[in-house]
Structure formats: C-alpha cells, structure tokens
XYZ file of N, CA and C in Angstrom:
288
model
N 213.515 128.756 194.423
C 212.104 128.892 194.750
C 211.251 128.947 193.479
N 211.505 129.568 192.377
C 211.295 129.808 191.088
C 210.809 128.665 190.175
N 211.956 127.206 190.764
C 211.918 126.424 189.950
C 210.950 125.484 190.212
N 210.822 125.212 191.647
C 210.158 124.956 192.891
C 208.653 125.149 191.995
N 207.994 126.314 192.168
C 206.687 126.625 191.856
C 206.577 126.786 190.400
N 207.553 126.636 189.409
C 207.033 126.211 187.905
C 207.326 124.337 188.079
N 207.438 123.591 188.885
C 207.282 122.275 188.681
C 205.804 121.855 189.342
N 205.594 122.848 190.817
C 203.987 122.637 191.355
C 203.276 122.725 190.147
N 203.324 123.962 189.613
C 202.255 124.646 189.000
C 202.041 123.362 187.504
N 203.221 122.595 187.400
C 203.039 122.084 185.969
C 202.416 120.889 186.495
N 202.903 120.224 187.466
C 202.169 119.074 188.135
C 200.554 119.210 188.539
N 200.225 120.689 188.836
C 199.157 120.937 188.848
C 197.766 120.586 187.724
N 198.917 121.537 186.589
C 198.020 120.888 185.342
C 198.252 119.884 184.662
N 198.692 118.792 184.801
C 199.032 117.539 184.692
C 197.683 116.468 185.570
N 198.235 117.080 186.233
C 196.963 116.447 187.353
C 195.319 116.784 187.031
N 195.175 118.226 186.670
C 193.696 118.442 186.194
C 193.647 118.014 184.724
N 194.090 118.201 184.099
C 194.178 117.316 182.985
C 193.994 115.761 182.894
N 194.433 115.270 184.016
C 193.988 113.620 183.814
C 192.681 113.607 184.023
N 192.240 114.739 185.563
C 191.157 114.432 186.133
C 189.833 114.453 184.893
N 190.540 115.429 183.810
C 189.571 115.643 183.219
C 188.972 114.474 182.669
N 190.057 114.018 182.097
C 190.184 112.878 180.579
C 189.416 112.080 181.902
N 189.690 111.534 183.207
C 188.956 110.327 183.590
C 187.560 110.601 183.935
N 187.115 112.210 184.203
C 185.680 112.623 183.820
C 184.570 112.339 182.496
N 185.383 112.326 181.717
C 185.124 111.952 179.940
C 185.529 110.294 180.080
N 185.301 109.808 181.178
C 185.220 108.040 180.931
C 186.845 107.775 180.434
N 187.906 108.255 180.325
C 189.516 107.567 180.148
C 189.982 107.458 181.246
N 191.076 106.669 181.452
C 191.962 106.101 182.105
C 192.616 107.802 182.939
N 192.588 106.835 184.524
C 193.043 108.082 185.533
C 194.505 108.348 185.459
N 195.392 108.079 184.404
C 196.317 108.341 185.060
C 197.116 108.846 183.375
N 195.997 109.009 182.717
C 196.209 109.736 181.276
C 195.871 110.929 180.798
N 196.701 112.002 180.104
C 196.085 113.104 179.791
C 195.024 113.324 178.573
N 194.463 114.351 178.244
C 193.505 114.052 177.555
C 194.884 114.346 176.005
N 195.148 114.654 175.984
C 196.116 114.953 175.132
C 196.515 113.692 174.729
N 196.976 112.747 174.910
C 197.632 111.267 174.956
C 196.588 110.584 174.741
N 195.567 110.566 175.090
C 194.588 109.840 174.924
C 194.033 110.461 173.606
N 193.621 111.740 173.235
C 193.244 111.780 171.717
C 194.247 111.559 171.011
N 195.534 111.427 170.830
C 196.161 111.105 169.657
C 195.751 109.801 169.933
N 196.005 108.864 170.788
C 195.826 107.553 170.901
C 194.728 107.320 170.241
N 193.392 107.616 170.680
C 192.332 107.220 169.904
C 192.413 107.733 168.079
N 192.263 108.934 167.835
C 192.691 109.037 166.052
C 193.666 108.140 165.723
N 194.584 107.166 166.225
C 195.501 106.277 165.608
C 194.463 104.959 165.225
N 193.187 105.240 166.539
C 192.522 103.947 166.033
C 191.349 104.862 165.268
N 191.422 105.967 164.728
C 190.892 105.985 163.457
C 188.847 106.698 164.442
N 188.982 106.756 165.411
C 187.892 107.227 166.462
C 187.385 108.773 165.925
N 186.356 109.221 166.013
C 186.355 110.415 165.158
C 185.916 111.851 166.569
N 185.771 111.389 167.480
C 186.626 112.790 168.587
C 188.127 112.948 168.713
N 188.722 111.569 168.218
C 190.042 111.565 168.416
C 190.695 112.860 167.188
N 189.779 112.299 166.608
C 190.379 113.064 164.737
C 189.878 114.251 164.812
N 188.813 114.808 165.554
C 188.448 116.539 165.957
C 189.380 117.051 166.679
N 189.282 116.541 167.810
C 189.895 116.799 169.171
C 191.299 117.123 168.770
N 192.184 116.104 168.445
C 193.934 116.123 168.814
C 194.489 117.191 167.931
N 193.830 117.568 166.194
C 194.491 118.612 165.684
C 194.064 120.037 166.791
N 192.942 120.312 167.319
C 192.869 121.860 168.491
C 193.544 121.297 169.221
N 193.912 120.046 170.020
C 194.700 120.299 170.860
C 196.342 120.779 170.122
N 196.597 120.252 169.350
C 197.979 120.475 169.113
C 197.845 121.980 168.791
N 196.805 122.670 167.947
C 196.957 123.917 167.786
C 197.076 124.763 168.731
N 196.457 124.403 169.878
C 196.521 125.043 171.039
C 197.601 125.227 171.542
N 198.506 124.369 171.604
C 199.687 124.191 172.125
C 200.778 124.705 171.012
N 200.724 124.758 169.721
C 201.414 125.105 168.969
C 201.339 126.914 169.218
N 200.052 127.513 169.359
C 199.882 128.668 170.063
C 200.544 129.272 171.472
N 200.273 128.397 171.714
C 200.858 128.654 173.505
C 202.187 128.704 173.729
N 203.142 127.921 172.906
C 204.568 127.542 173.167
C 205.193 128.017 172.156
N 204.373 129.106 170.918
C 204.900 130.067 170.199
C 205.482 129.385 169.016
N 205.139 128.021 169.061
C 205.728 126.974 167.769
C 206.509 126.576 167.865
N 206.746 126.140 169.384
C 207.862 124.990 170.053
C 207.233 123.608 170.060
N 206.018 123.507 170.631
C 205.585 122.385 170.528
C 204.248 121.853 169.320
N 204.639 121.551 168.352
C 203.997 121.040 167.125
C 203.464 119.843 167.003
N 203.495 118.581 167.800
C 203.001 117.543 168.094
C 203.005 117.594 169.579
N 202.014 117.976 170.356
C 202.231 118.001 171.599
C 201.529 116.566 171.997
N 200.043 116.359 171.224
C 199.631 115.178 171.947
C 200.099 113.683 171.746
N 201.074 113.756 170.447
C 201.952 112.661 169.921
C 202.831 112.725 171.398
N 203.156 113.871 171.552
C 204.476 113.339 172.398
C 204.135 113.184 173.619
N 202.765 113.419 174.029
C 202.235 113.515 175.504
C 201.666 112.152 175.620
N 201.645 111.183 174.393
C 201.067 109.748 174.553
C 202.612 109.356 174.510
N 203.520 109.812 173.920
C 205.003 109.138 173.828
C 205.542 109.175 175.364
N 205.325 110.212 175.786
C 205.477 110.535 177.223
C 204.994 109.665 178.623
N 203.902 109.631 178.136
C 202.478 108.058 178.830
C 203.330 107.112 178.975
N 203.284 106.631 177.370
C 204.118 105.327 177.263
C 205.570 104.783 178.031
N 206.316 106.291 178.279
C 207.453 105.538 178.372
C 207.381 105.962 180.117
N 206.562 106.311 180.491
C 206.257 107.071 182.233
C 207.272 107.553 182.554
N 207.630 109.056 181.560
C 208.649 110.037 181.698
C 207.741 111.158 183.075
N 206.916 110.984 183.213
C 206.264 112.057 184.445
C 205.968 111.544 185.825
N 206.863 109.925 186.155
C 206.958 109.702 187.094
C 208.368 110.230 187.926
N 208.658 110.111 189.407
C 209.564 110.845 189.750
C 210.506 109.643 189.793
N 211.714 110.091 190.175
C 212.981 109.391 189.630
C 212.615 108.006 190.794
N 212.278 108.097 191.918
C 211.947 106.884 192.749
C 211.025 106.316 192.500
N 210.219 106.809 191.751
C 209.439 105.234 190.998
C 209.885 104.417 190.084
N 211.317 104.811 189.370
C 211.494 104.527 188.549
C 211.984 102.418 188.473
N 211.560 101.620 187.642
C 212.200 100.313 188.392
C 213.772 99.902 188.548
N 214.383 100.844 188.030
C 216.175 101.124 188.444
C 216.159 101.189 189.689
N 215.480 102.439 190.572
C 215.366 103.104 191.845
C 214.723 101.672 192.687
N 213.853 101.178 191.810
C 213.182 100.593 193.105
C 213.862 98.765 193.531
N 215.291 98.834 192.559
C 215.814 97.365 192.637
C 216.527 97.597 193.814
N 216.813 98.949 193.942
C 218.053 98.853 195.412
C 216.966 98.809 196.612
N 215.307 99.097 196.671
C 214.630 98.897 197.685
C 213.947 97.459 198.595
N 214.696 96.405 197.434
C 214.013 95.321 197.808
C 214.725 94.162 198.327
C-alpha cells in the first residue's frame, strides 16, 4: 500500500510540474526541470537563472543525492523513462 501511494503521489508531481512548464508556454508533456536545462544548453538566459535553483533545490531536498536533477530530468524526457512499461514500443509489437 506504501509503495502504491509514493508512486501516486510522485506521478502527482510529475503531472503538476508539466502542467506548469505548459502554463509558461512549453511543451505538455515536459517538466519544467528538463526544459530549463534544455534551454541553457541553447545558451537562453531563464534557462541559465532558472536550472542552477532548480538543481539547488533538489540538491537540498534529496540531501545531496540528486546534483544534476534537471540534466537528468531532460535525460529522462529523452529516453521516455516515465512512461509505463505498456507503452513501451517492445510492449506494443506483441499488440499488433
């Protein structure tokens, strides 16, 4: 049950987190996290404010487990590690 409601609760903020970033004009299905490192790579200057507090934030929060959080939350994007295992296109060759 435990594990159950720390996966809601993370999907939760996963989910308000996109909503945000697509409030601020980005892509609905991106966090804002992923999206500011993305933009400071193109050199954007909210990207270059923004992504070091976010990482500090998170470097705070996770006690200095997570030190590049928005690097890895665009690495994460990229490779659509936060889809569930049946979306995956492995899963979906035996559906067709």
């Amino acid at each position: 049950m435990r594990e159950a409601m720390t996966a809601y609760l993370y999907h939760l903020l996963i989910a308000l987190d996109q909503l945000a970033n697509a409030i601020l004009f980005g892509h609905a299905d991106e966090t804002l996290s992923s999206r500011a490192w993305r933009v400071e790579q193109k050199g954007r200057l909210w990207g270059i404010v923004l992504r070091p507090v976010i990482d500090m934030t998170f470097l705070v929060i996770t006690l200095g487990a997570d030190r590049h959080h928005c690097q890895s939350s665009f690495e994460s994007e990229r490779l659509r590690k936060q889809l569930p295992a049946e979306f995956s296109a492995e899963a979906s060759k035996g559906t067709q």
